[in-house]
PDB file of C-alpha atoms in Angstrom:
ATOM      1  CA  UNK E  93     -13.596 -13.025 -25.302  1.00 42.00           C
ATOM      2  CA  UNK E  94     -11.293 -10.632 -22.917  1.00 47.00           C
ATOM      3  CA  UNK E  95     -13.632  -7.653 -20.665  1.00 50.00           C
ATOM      4  CA  UNK E  96     -10.757  -5.290 -21.087  1.00 46.00           C
ATOM      5  CA  UNK E  97      -9.497  -4.595 -24.536  1.00 61.00           C
ATOM      6  CA  UNK E  98      -6.834  -2.018 -22.818  1.00 82.00           C
ATOM      7  CA  UNK E  99      -5.265  -2.466 -19.763  1.00 94.00           C
ATOM      8  CA  UNK E 100      -6.808  -2.951 -16.577  1.00 96.00           C
ATOM      9  CA  UNK E 101      -6.078   1.163 -14.962  1.00 98.00           C
ATOM     10  CA  UNK E 102      -5.747   1.683 -11.556  1.00 98.00           C
ATOM     11  CA  UNK E 103      -5.978   5.472  -9.994  1.00 98.00           C
ATOM     12  CA  UNK E 104      -3.454   6.087  -7.014  1.00 98.00           C
ATOM     13  CA  UNK E 105      -3.539   9.151  -4.951  1.00 98.00           C
ATOM     14  CA  UNK E 106      -0.856   9.407  -3.587  1.00 98.00           C
ATOM     15  CA  UNK E 107       0.141  11.703  -0.555  1.00 98.00           C
ATOM     16  CA  UNK E 108       3.013  14.476  -1.459  1.00 94.00           C
ATOM     17  CA  UNK E 109       6.445  12.396  -2.820  1.00 95.00           C
ATOM     18  CA  UNK E 110       8.746   9.409  -2.157  1.00 97.00           C
ATOM     19  CA  UNK E 111       8.358   6.384  -3.752  1.00 98.00           C
ATOM     20  CA  UNK E 112       6.110   7.789  -6.375  1.00 98.00           C
ATOM     21  CA  UNK E 113       8.338   6.241  -9.271  1.00 98.00           C
ATOM     22  CA  UNK E 114       7.443   2.982  -8.273  1.00 98.00           C
ATOM     23  CA  UNK E 115       4.150   3.191 -10.366  1.00 98.00           C
ATOM     24  CA  UNK E 116       6.227   4.176 -13.770  1.00 97.00           C
ATOM     25  CA  UNK E 117       8.610   1.962 -13.621  1.00 97.00           C
ATOM     26  CA  UNK E 118       6.240  -0.803 -12.539  1.00 97.00           C
ATOM     27  CA  UNK E 119       4.099   0.089 -15.917  1.00 96.00           C
ATOM     28  CA  UNK E 120       7.322  -0.006 -18.223  1.00 96.00           C
ATOM     29  CA  UNK E 121       8.353  -3.636 -16.931  1.00 96.00           C
ATOM     30  CA  UNK E 122       4.957  -4.582 -17.320  1.00 94.00           C
ATOM     31  CA  UNK E 123       5.201  -3.746 -21.639  1.00 92.00           C
ATOM     32  CA  UNK E 124       1.592  -2.201 -20.882  1.00 86.00           C
ATOM     33  CA  UNK E 125      -0.134  -4.782 -19.146  1.00 93.00           C
ATOM     34  CA  UNK E 126      -1.272  -2.318 -16.406  1.00 97.00           C
ATOM     35  CA  UNK E 127      -1.771   1.440 -16.088  1.00 97.00           C
ATOM     36  CA  UNK E 128      -1.146   3.133 -13.220  1.00 98.00           C
ATOM     37  CA  UNK E 129      -2.279   6.960 -13.276  1.00 98.00           C
ATOM     38  CA  UNK E 130      -1.411   8.861 -10.115  1.00 98.00           C
ATOM     39  CA  UNK E 131      -2.415  11.949  -8.476  1.00 98.00           C
ATOM     40  CA  UNK E 132      -0.089  13.453  -6.063  1.00 98.00           C
ATOM     41  CA  UNK E 133      -3.134  14.204  -3.201  1.00 97.00           C
ATOM     42  CA  UNK E 134      -2.023  17.372  -0.957  1.00 95.00           C
ATOM     43  CA  UNK E 135       0.020  16.814   2.311  1.00 95.00           C
ATOM     44  CA  UNK E 136       0.227  19.727   5.485  1.00 94.00           C
ATOM     45  CA  UNK E 137       3.452  17.975   7.713  1.00 96.00           C
ATOM     46  CA  UNK E 138       5.318  15.458   6.488  1.00 96.00           C
ATOM     47  CA  UNK E 139       5.889  13.569   9.770  1.00 96.00           C
ATOM     48  CA  UNK E 140       4.610  10.146  11.071  1.00 97.00           C
ATOM     49  CA  UNK E 141       3.026  11.685  13.673  1.00 97.00           C
ATOM     50  CA  UNK E 142      -1.022  10.505  14.106  1.00 97.00           C
ATOM     51  CA  UNK E 143      -1.495  14.589  14.404  1.00 97.00           C
ATOM     52  CA  UNK E 144       0.048  14.501  11.293  1.00 98.00           C
ATOM     53  CA  UNK E 145      -1.306  11.412   9.420  1.00 98.00           C
ATOM     54  CA  UNK E 146      -5.102  12.393  10.108  1.00 98.00           C
ATOM     55  CA  UNK E 147      -4.841  15.914   8.407  1.00 98.00           C
ATOM     56  CA  UNK E 148      -2.972  14.265   5.779  1.00 97.00           C
ATOM     57  CA  UNK E 149      -6.261  11.299   5.389  1.00 98.00           C
ATOM     58  CA  UNK E 150      -8.550  14.606   5.484  1.00 98.00           C
ATOM     59  CA  UNK E 151     -12.141  13.871   3.630  1.00 97.00           C
ATOM     60  CA  UNK E 152     -10.867  17.284   1.856  1.00 97.00           C
ATOM     61  CA  UNK E 153      -7.549  16.595   1.138  1.00 97.00           C
ATOM     62  CA  UNK E 154      -8.480  12.999  -0.545  1.00 98.00           C
ATOM     63  CA  UNK E 155     -11.332  15.049  -2.041  1.00 98.00           C
ATOM     64  CA  UNK E 156      -9.383  17.405  -3.596  1.00 96.00           C
ATOM     65  CA  UNK E 157      -7.646  14.078  -5.479  1.00 96.00           C
ATOM     66  CA  UNK E 158     -10.393  12.517  -6.615  1.00 98.00           C
ATOM     67  CA  UNK E 159     -12.126  15.116  -7.918  1.00 97.00           C
ATOM     68  CA  UNK E 160      -8.757  14.848 -10.743  1.00 97.00           C
ATOM     69  CA  UNK E 161      -9.647  11.556 -11.399  1.00 96.00           C
ATOM     70  CA  UNK E 162     -13.601  11.494 -11.681  1.00 95.00           C
ATOM     71  CA  UNK E 163     -14.464  11.263 -15.237  1.00 92.00           C
ATOM     72  CA  UNK E 164     -11.008   9.788 -16.095  1.00 95.00           C
ATOM     73  CA  UNK E 165     -10.877   5.829 -17.926  1.00 95.00           C
ATOM     74  CA  UNK E 166     -10.096   4.248 -14.940  1.00 97.00           C
ATOM     75  CA  UNK E 167     -11.291   0.363 -13.863  1.00 98.00           C
ATOM     76  CA  UNK E 168     -10.470   1.353  -9.894  1.00 98.00           C
ATOM     77  CA  UNK E 169      -9.050   4.034  -7.770  1.00 98.00           C
ATOM     78  CA  UNK E 170      -6.569   3.133  -4.939  1.00 98.00           C
ATOM     79  CA  UNK E 171      -6.041   5.236  -2.282  1.00 98.00           C
ATOM     80  CA  UNK E 172      -2.647   5.065  -1.755  1.00 98.00           C
ATOM     81  CA  UNK E 173      -0.993   5.167   1.541  1.00 98.00           C
ATOM     82  CA  UNK E 174      -1.113   3.083   4.246  1.00 98.00           C
ATOM     83  CA  UNK E 175      -0.703   5.235   7.430  1.00 98.00           C
ATOM     84  CA  UNK E 176      -2.880   7.653   5.930  1.00 98.00           C
ATOM     85  CA  UNK E 177      -5.632   5.193   6.196  1.00 98.00           C
ATOM     86  CA  UNK E 178      -4.291   3.001   9.641  1.00 98.00           C
ATOM     87  CA  UNK E 179      -4.772   5.736  11.997  1.00 98.00           C
ATOM     88  CA  UNK E 180      -8.362   6.348  11.265  1.00 98.00           C
ATOM     89  CA  UNK E 181      -8.980   2.940  12.545  1.00 98.00           C
ATOM     90  CA  UNK E 182     -11.528   0.184  10.998  1.00 97.00           C
ATOM     91  CA  UNK E 183     -14.250   1.820  10.478  1.00 98.00           C
ATOM     92  CA  UNK E 184     -12.786   5.414   9.620  1.00 98.00           C
ATOM     93  CA  UNK E 185     -10.616   3.561   6.569  1.00 98.00           C
ATOM     94  CA  UNK E 186     -13.679   2.023   5.222  1.00 98.00           C
ATOM     95  CA  UNK E 187     -15.563   5.711   5.078  1.00 98.00           C
ATOM     96  CA  UNK E 188     -12.568   7.399   3.117  1.00 98.00           C
ATOM     97  CA  UNK E 189     -12.657   4.515   0.366  1.00 98.00           C
ATOM     98  CA  UNK E 190     -16.451   4.942   0.369  1.00 98.00           C
ATOM     99  CA  UNK E 191     -16.252   8.880   0.582  1.00 98.00           C
ATOM    100  CA  UNK E 192     -13.829   8.354  -2.229  1.00 98.00           C
ATOM    101  CA  UNK E 193     -16.066   6.376  -4.064  1.00 98.00           C
ATOM    102  CA  UNK E 194     -18.865   8.816  -4.079  1.00 98.00           C
ATOM    103  CA  UNK E 195     -16.517  11.058  -5.669  1.00 98.00           C
ATOM    104  CA  UNK E 196     -15.120   9.084  -8.898  1.00 98.00           C
ATOM    105  CA  UNK E 197     -18.081   6.508  -9.150  1.00 97.00           C
ATOM    106  CA  UNK E 198     -15.542   3.229  -9.177  1.00 98.00           C
ATOM    107  CA  UNK E 199     -14.618   0.488  -6.691  1.00 98.00           C
ATOM    108  CA  UNK E 200     -12.122   1.937  -4.377  1.00 98.00           C
ATOM    109  CA  UNK E 201     -10.046   0.813  -1.723  1.00 98.00           C
ATOM    110  CA  UNK E 202      -7.244   1.985   0.536  1.00 98.00           C
ATOM    111  CA  UNK E 203      -3.324   0.249   1.120  1.00 98.00           C
ATOM    112  CA  UNK E 204      -4.221  -0.849   4.698  1.00 98.00           C
ATOM    113  CA  UNK E 205      -7.563  -2.737   3.397  1.00 98.00           C
ATOM    114  CA  UNK E 206      -5.393  -4.056   0.612  1.00 98.00           C
ATOM    115  CA  UNK E 207      -2.976  -5.650   3.440  1.00 98.00           C
ATOM    116  CA  UNK E 208      -5.676  -7.114   4.905  1.00 98.00           C
ATOM    117  CA  UNK E 209      -7.566  -8.852   1.659  1.00 98.00           C
ATOM    118  CA  UNK E 210      -3.825  -9.772   0.920  1.00 98.00           C
ATOM    119  CA  UNK E 211      -3.141 -11.596   3.953  1.00 98.00           C
ATOM    120  CA  UNK E 212      -6.324 -12.592   3.583  1.00 98.00           C
ATOM    121  CA  UNK E 213      -5.580 -14.370   0.220  1.00 98.00           C
ATOM    122  CA  UNK E 214      -2.779 -15.821   0.941  1.00 98.00           C
ATOM    123  CA  UNK E 215      -4.344 -17.812   3.620  1.00 98.00           C
ATOM    124  CA  UNK E 216      -2.345 -15.972   6.407  1.00 98.00           C
ATOM    125  CA  UNK E 217      -2.639 -15.970  10.605  1.00 96.00           C
ATOM    126  CA  UNK E 218       0.347 -14.818  12.079  1.00 98.00           C
ATOM    127  CA  UNK E 219       2.304 -12.092  10.602  1.00 98.00           C
ATOM    128  CA  UNK E 220       5.514  -9.591  11.879  1.00 98.00           C
ATOM    129  CA  UNK E 221       5.503  -6.046  10.814  1.00 98.00           C
ATOM    130  CA  UNK E 222       8.650  -4.375   9.352  1.00 98.00           C
ATOM    131  CA  UNK E 223       7.628  -0.759   9.417  1.00 97.00           C
ATOM    132  CA  UNK E 224       9.650   3.122   8.780  1.00 96.00           C
ATOM    133  CA  UNK E 225       7.548   4.192  11.527  1.00 96.00           C
ATOM    134  CA  UNK E 226       8.079   5.508  14.740  1.00 96.00           C
ATOM    135  CA  UNK E 227       6.547   2.409  17.555  1.00 96.00           C
ATOM    136  CA  UNK E 228       3.709   4.541  18.303  1.00 96.00           C
ATOM    137  CA  UNK E 229       2.252   5.289  14.670  1.00 98.00           C
ATOM    138  CA  UNK E 230       3.030   1.658  13.921  1.00 97.00           C
ATOM    139  CA  UNK E 231       1.161  -0.006  16.687  1.00 98.00           C
ATOM    140  CA  UNK E 232      -1.688   1.146  15.268  1.00 98.00           C
ATOM    141  CA  UNK E 233      -1.183  -0.842  11.937  1.00 98.00           C
ATOM    142  CA  UNK E 234      -1.010  -3.305  14.358  1.00 98.00           C
ATOM    143  CA  UNK E 235      -3.836  -2.872  15.658  1.00 98.00           C
ATOM    144  CA  UNK E 236      -6.052  -2.762  12.116  1.00 98.00           C
ATOM    145  CA  UNK E 237      -4.518  -5.858  11.321  1.00 98.00           C
ATOM    146  CA  UNK E 238      -5.687  -7.459  14.465  1.00 98.00           C
ATOM    147  CA  UNK E 239      -9.456  -5.915  13.566  1.00 97.00           C
ATOM    148  CA  UNK E 240      -8.533  -7.538  10.345  1.00 97.00           C
ATOM    149  CA  UNK E 241      -8.505 -11.269  11.917  1.00 97.00           C
ATOM    150  CA  UNK E 242      -4.688 -11.206  10.694  1.00 98.00           C
ATOM    151  CA  UNK E 243      -2.024 -11.795  14.060  1.00 98.00           C
ATOM    152  CA  UNK E 244       1.274  -9.485  14.437  1.00 98.00           C
ATOM    153  CA  UNK E 245       3.992 -12.432  15.832  1.00 97.00           C
ATOM    154  CA  UNK E 246       6.225  -9.495  16.390  1.00 97.00           C
ATOM    155  CA  UNK E 247       6.212  -5.649  15.080  1.00 97.00           C
ATOM    156  CA  UNK E 248      10.020  -4.233  14.245  1.00 96.00           C
ATOM    157  CA  UNK E 249       9.712   0.151  13.735  1.00 94.00           C
ATOM    158  CA  UNK E 250      12.364   1.546  12.504  1.00 95.00           C
ATOM    159  CA  UNK E 251      11.311   5.670  14.224  1.00 95.00           C
ATOM    160  CA  UNK E 252      12.142   6.885  10.096  1.00 97.00           C
ATOM    161  CA  UNK E 253      10.185  10.324  10.867  1.00 94.00           C
ATOM    162  CA  UNK E 254       9.187  11.385   7.235  1.00 96.00           C
ATOM    163  CA  UNK E 255       8.294  10.024   4.197  1.00 96.00           C
ATOM    164  CA  UNK E 256      11.289  12.182   2.540  1.00 96.00           C
ATOM    165  CA  UNK E 257      13.222  10.082   4.160  1.00 97.00           C
ATOM    166  CA  UNK E 258      11.947   7.185   3.552  1.00 98.00           C
ATOM    167  CA  UNK E 259      11.962   7.081   0.185  1.00 98.00           C
ATOM    168  CA  UNK E 260      15.297   7.671   0.267  1.00 97.00           C
ATOM    169  CA  UNK E 261      16.302   4.321   1.167  1.00 97.00           C
ATOM    170  CA  UNK E 262      17.434   1.768  -1.078  1.00 97.00           C
ATOM    171  CA  UNK E 263      17.149  -2.181  -1.548  1.00 97.00           C
ATOM    172  CA  UNK E 264      20.231  -3.286   0.709  1.00 97.00           C
ATOM    173  CA  UNK E 265      18.373  -0.948   3.866  1.00 96.00           C
ATOM    174  CA  UNK E 266      14.958  -2.329   2.605  1.00 97.00           C
ATOM    175  CA  UNK E 267      16.244  -6.234   2.682  1.00 97.00           C
ATOM    176  CA  UNK E 268      17.893  -5.501   5.989  1.00 97.00           C
ATOM    177  CA  UNK E 269      14.670  -3.787   7.808  1.00 96.00           C
ATOM    178  CA  UNK E 270      12.604  -7.432   6.141  1.00 97.00           C
ATOM    179  CA  UNK E 271      15.274  -9.322   8.048  1.00 97.00           C
ATOM    180  CA  UNK E 272      15.226  -7.205  10.783  1.00 96.00           C
ATOM    181  CA  UNK E 273      11.758  -7.715  11.555  1.00 96.00           C
ATOM    182  CA  UNK E 274      11.069 -11.678  10.991  1.00 97.00           C
ATOM    183  CA  UNK E 275      10.813 -13.980  13.044  1.00 96.00           C
ATOM    184  CA  UNK E 276      10.271 -17.885  13.519  1.00 93.00           C
ATOM    185  CA  UNK E 277       6.527 -18.683  13.146  1.00 95.00           C
ATOM    186  CA  UNK E 278       5.376 -15.422  10.873  1.00 98.00           C
ATOM    187  CA  UNK E 279       4.041 -16.867   8.045  1.00 98.00           C
ATOM    188  CA  UNK E 280       5.031 -13.424   5.794  1.00 98.00           C
ATOM    189  CA  UNK E 281       6.988  -9.982   6.809  1.00 98.00           C
ATOM    190  CA  UNK E 282       4.515  -6.851   5.633  1.00 98.00           C
ATOM    191  CA  UNK E 283       6.285  -3.671   4.967  1.00 98.00           C
ATOM    192  CA  UNK E 284       3.646  -0.920   5.179  1.00 97.00           C
ATOM    193  CA  UNK E 285       4.237   2.407   3.562  1.00 97.00           C
ATOM    194  CA  UNK E 286       4.676   3.409   0.442  1.00 98.00           C
ATOM    195  CA  UNK E 287       6.504   6.357   0.328  1.00 98.00           C
ATOM    196  CA  UNK E 288       9.736   3.144   0.641  1.00 98.00           C
ATOM    197  CA  UNK E 289      10.733   1.875  -2.925  1.00 98.00           C
ATOM    198  CA  UNK E 290       9.877  -1.957  -2.825  1.00 98.00           C
ATOM    199  CA  UNK E 291       8.136  -3.217  -6.614  1.00 98.00           C
ATOM    200  CA  UNK E 292      11.504  -4.036  -8.250  1.00 97.00           C
ATOM    201  CA  UNK E 293      12.752  -5.772  -5.385  1.00 98.00           C
ATOM    202  CA  UNK E 294      10.091  -8.462  -3.911  1.00 98.00           C
ATOM    203  CA  UNK E 295      11.493 -11.433  -5.580  1.00 97.00           C
ATOM    204  CA  UNK E 296      14.507 -10.347  -3.932  1.00 97.00           C
ATOM    205  CA  UNK E 297      13.094  -9.973  -0.762  1.00 98.00           C
ATOM    206  CA  UNK E 298      10.883 -12.980  -0.451  1.00 98.00           C
ATOM    207  CA  UNK E 299      14.271 -14.844  -0.672  1.00 97.00           C
ATOM    208  CA  UNK E 300      16.217 -12.694   2.268  1.00 96.00           C
ATOM    209  CA  UNK E 301      13.195 -14.318   5.068  1.00 98.00           C
ATOM    210  CA  UNK E 302      11.845 -17.601   2.634  1.00 97.00           C
ATOM    211  CA  UNK E 303       8.890 -16.368   2.871  1.00 98.00           C
ATOM    212  CA  UNK E 304       5.846 -13.573   1.048  1.00 98.00           C
ATOM    213  CA  UNK E 305       6.778 -10.400   1.697  1.00 98.00           C
ATOM    214  CA  UNK E 306       3.557  -8.136   1.459  1.00 98.00           C
ATOM    215  CA  UNK E 307       4.703  -4.165   1.094  1.00 98.00           C
ATOM    216  CA  UNK E 308       2.636  -1.308   0.776  1.00 98.00           C
ATOM    217  CA  UNK E 309       3.652  -0.620  -2.810  1.00 98.00           C
ATOM    218  CA  UNK E 310       2.670  -4.493  -3.852  1.00 98.00           C
ATOM    219  CA  UNK E 311      -0.070  -4.478  -1.848  1.00 98.00           C
ATOM    220  CA  UNK E 312      -2.028  -1.334  -3.468  1.00 98.00           C
ATOM    221  CA  UNK E 313      -1.471  -2.841  -6.856  1.00 98.00           C
ATOM    222  CA  UNK E 314      -2.574  -5.549  -6.201  1.00 98.00           C
ATOM    223  CA  UNK E 315      -5.481  -4.098  -4.813  1.00 98.00           C
ATOM    224  CA  UNK E 316      -6.702  -2.053  -7.770  1.00 98.00           C
ATOM    225  CA  UNK E 317      -6.723  -4.751  -9.717  1.00 98.00           C
ATOM    226  CA  UNK E 318      -8.464  -7.175  -8.130  1.00 98.00           C
ATOM    227  CA  UNK E 319     -11.640  -5.095  -7.343  1.00 98.00           C
ATOM    228  CA  UNK E 320     -10.914  -3.282 -11.274  1.00 98.00           C
ATOM    229  CA  UNK E 321     -11.277  -6.737 -12.794  1.00 96.00           C
ATOM    230  CA  UNK E 322      -7.815  -6.972 -13.782  1.00 95.00           C
ATOM    231  CA  UNK E 323      -5.302  -9.875 -13.706  1.00 94.00           C
ATOM    232  CA  UNK E 324      -3.697 -10.050 -10.443  1.00 96.00           C
ATOM    233  CA  UNK E 325      -0.968 -13.054 -12.315  1.00 96.00           C
ATOM    234  CA  UNK E 326       2.008 -11.160 -13.033  1.00 96.00           C
ATOM    235  CA  UNK E 327       5.935 -11.994 -13.119  1.00 93.00           C
ATOM    236  CA  UNK E 328       8.298 -10.482 -10.922  1.00 95.00           C
ATOM    237  CA  UNK E 329       5.987  -8.993  -7.694  1.00 97.00           C
ATOM    238  CA  UNK E 330       6.428 -11.600  -5.295  1.00 97.00           C
ATOM    239  CA  UNK E 331       4.124 -14.924  -4.158  1.00 97.00           C
ATOM    240  CA  UNK E 332       0.647 -11.791  -4.200  1.00 98.00           C
ATOM    241  CA  UNK E 333       0.484 -11.886  -7.574  1.00 98.00           C
ATOM    242  CA  UNK E 334       1.161 -15.741  -8.311  1.00 96.00           C
ATOM    243  CA  UNK E 335      -1.680 -16.945  -6.538  1.00 91.00           C
TER     244      UNK E 335
END
């Protein structure tokens, strides 16, 4: 008997605007298998700087969004943000999701944690990172991965300063970033930033480098389904969803 008579439903806390349309487009492609209701959390300054990102992921901003999801018919909740979680460090990212869980009363995770869980699920030990952020910000992601047992063979950073600009990147630009970030001894390429569109292009991105590619929106959906008890075997979403 199916434990979920309705689609698995993952509530998303999404900061501001950028690639939020990735999620309803995925819902339509999957024809009702997954629901991804989204609440926009407030943003102070749209800037890929550590101080601005610490404000973006502050308890007050997350709590404001979490209260909008509380009481809904959800299976899990994701803080759908990479930089606004990894800048808090390994322990701070877990404090974030624990605080949200107290409000919503559901399993909660974040995009940064999802990257580590996805790497573990694929058995990855050494990866390349292709980041939209400036190097100062991206280096915090590298350290976060290393705390999770994932070694980073190379870091490509592209100095894009705002989520709004990242949200304008098309498929060819994203594929070029993935190819530029890849190195031969990396087992996969990781692409942080939930402001970047990717969900419609995952198989093509993997074909571009001939190895798994993990993107922020991809691992966010996968982790939300995993912790919510849903199926993570879905077509057209890369190697991660074929496990």
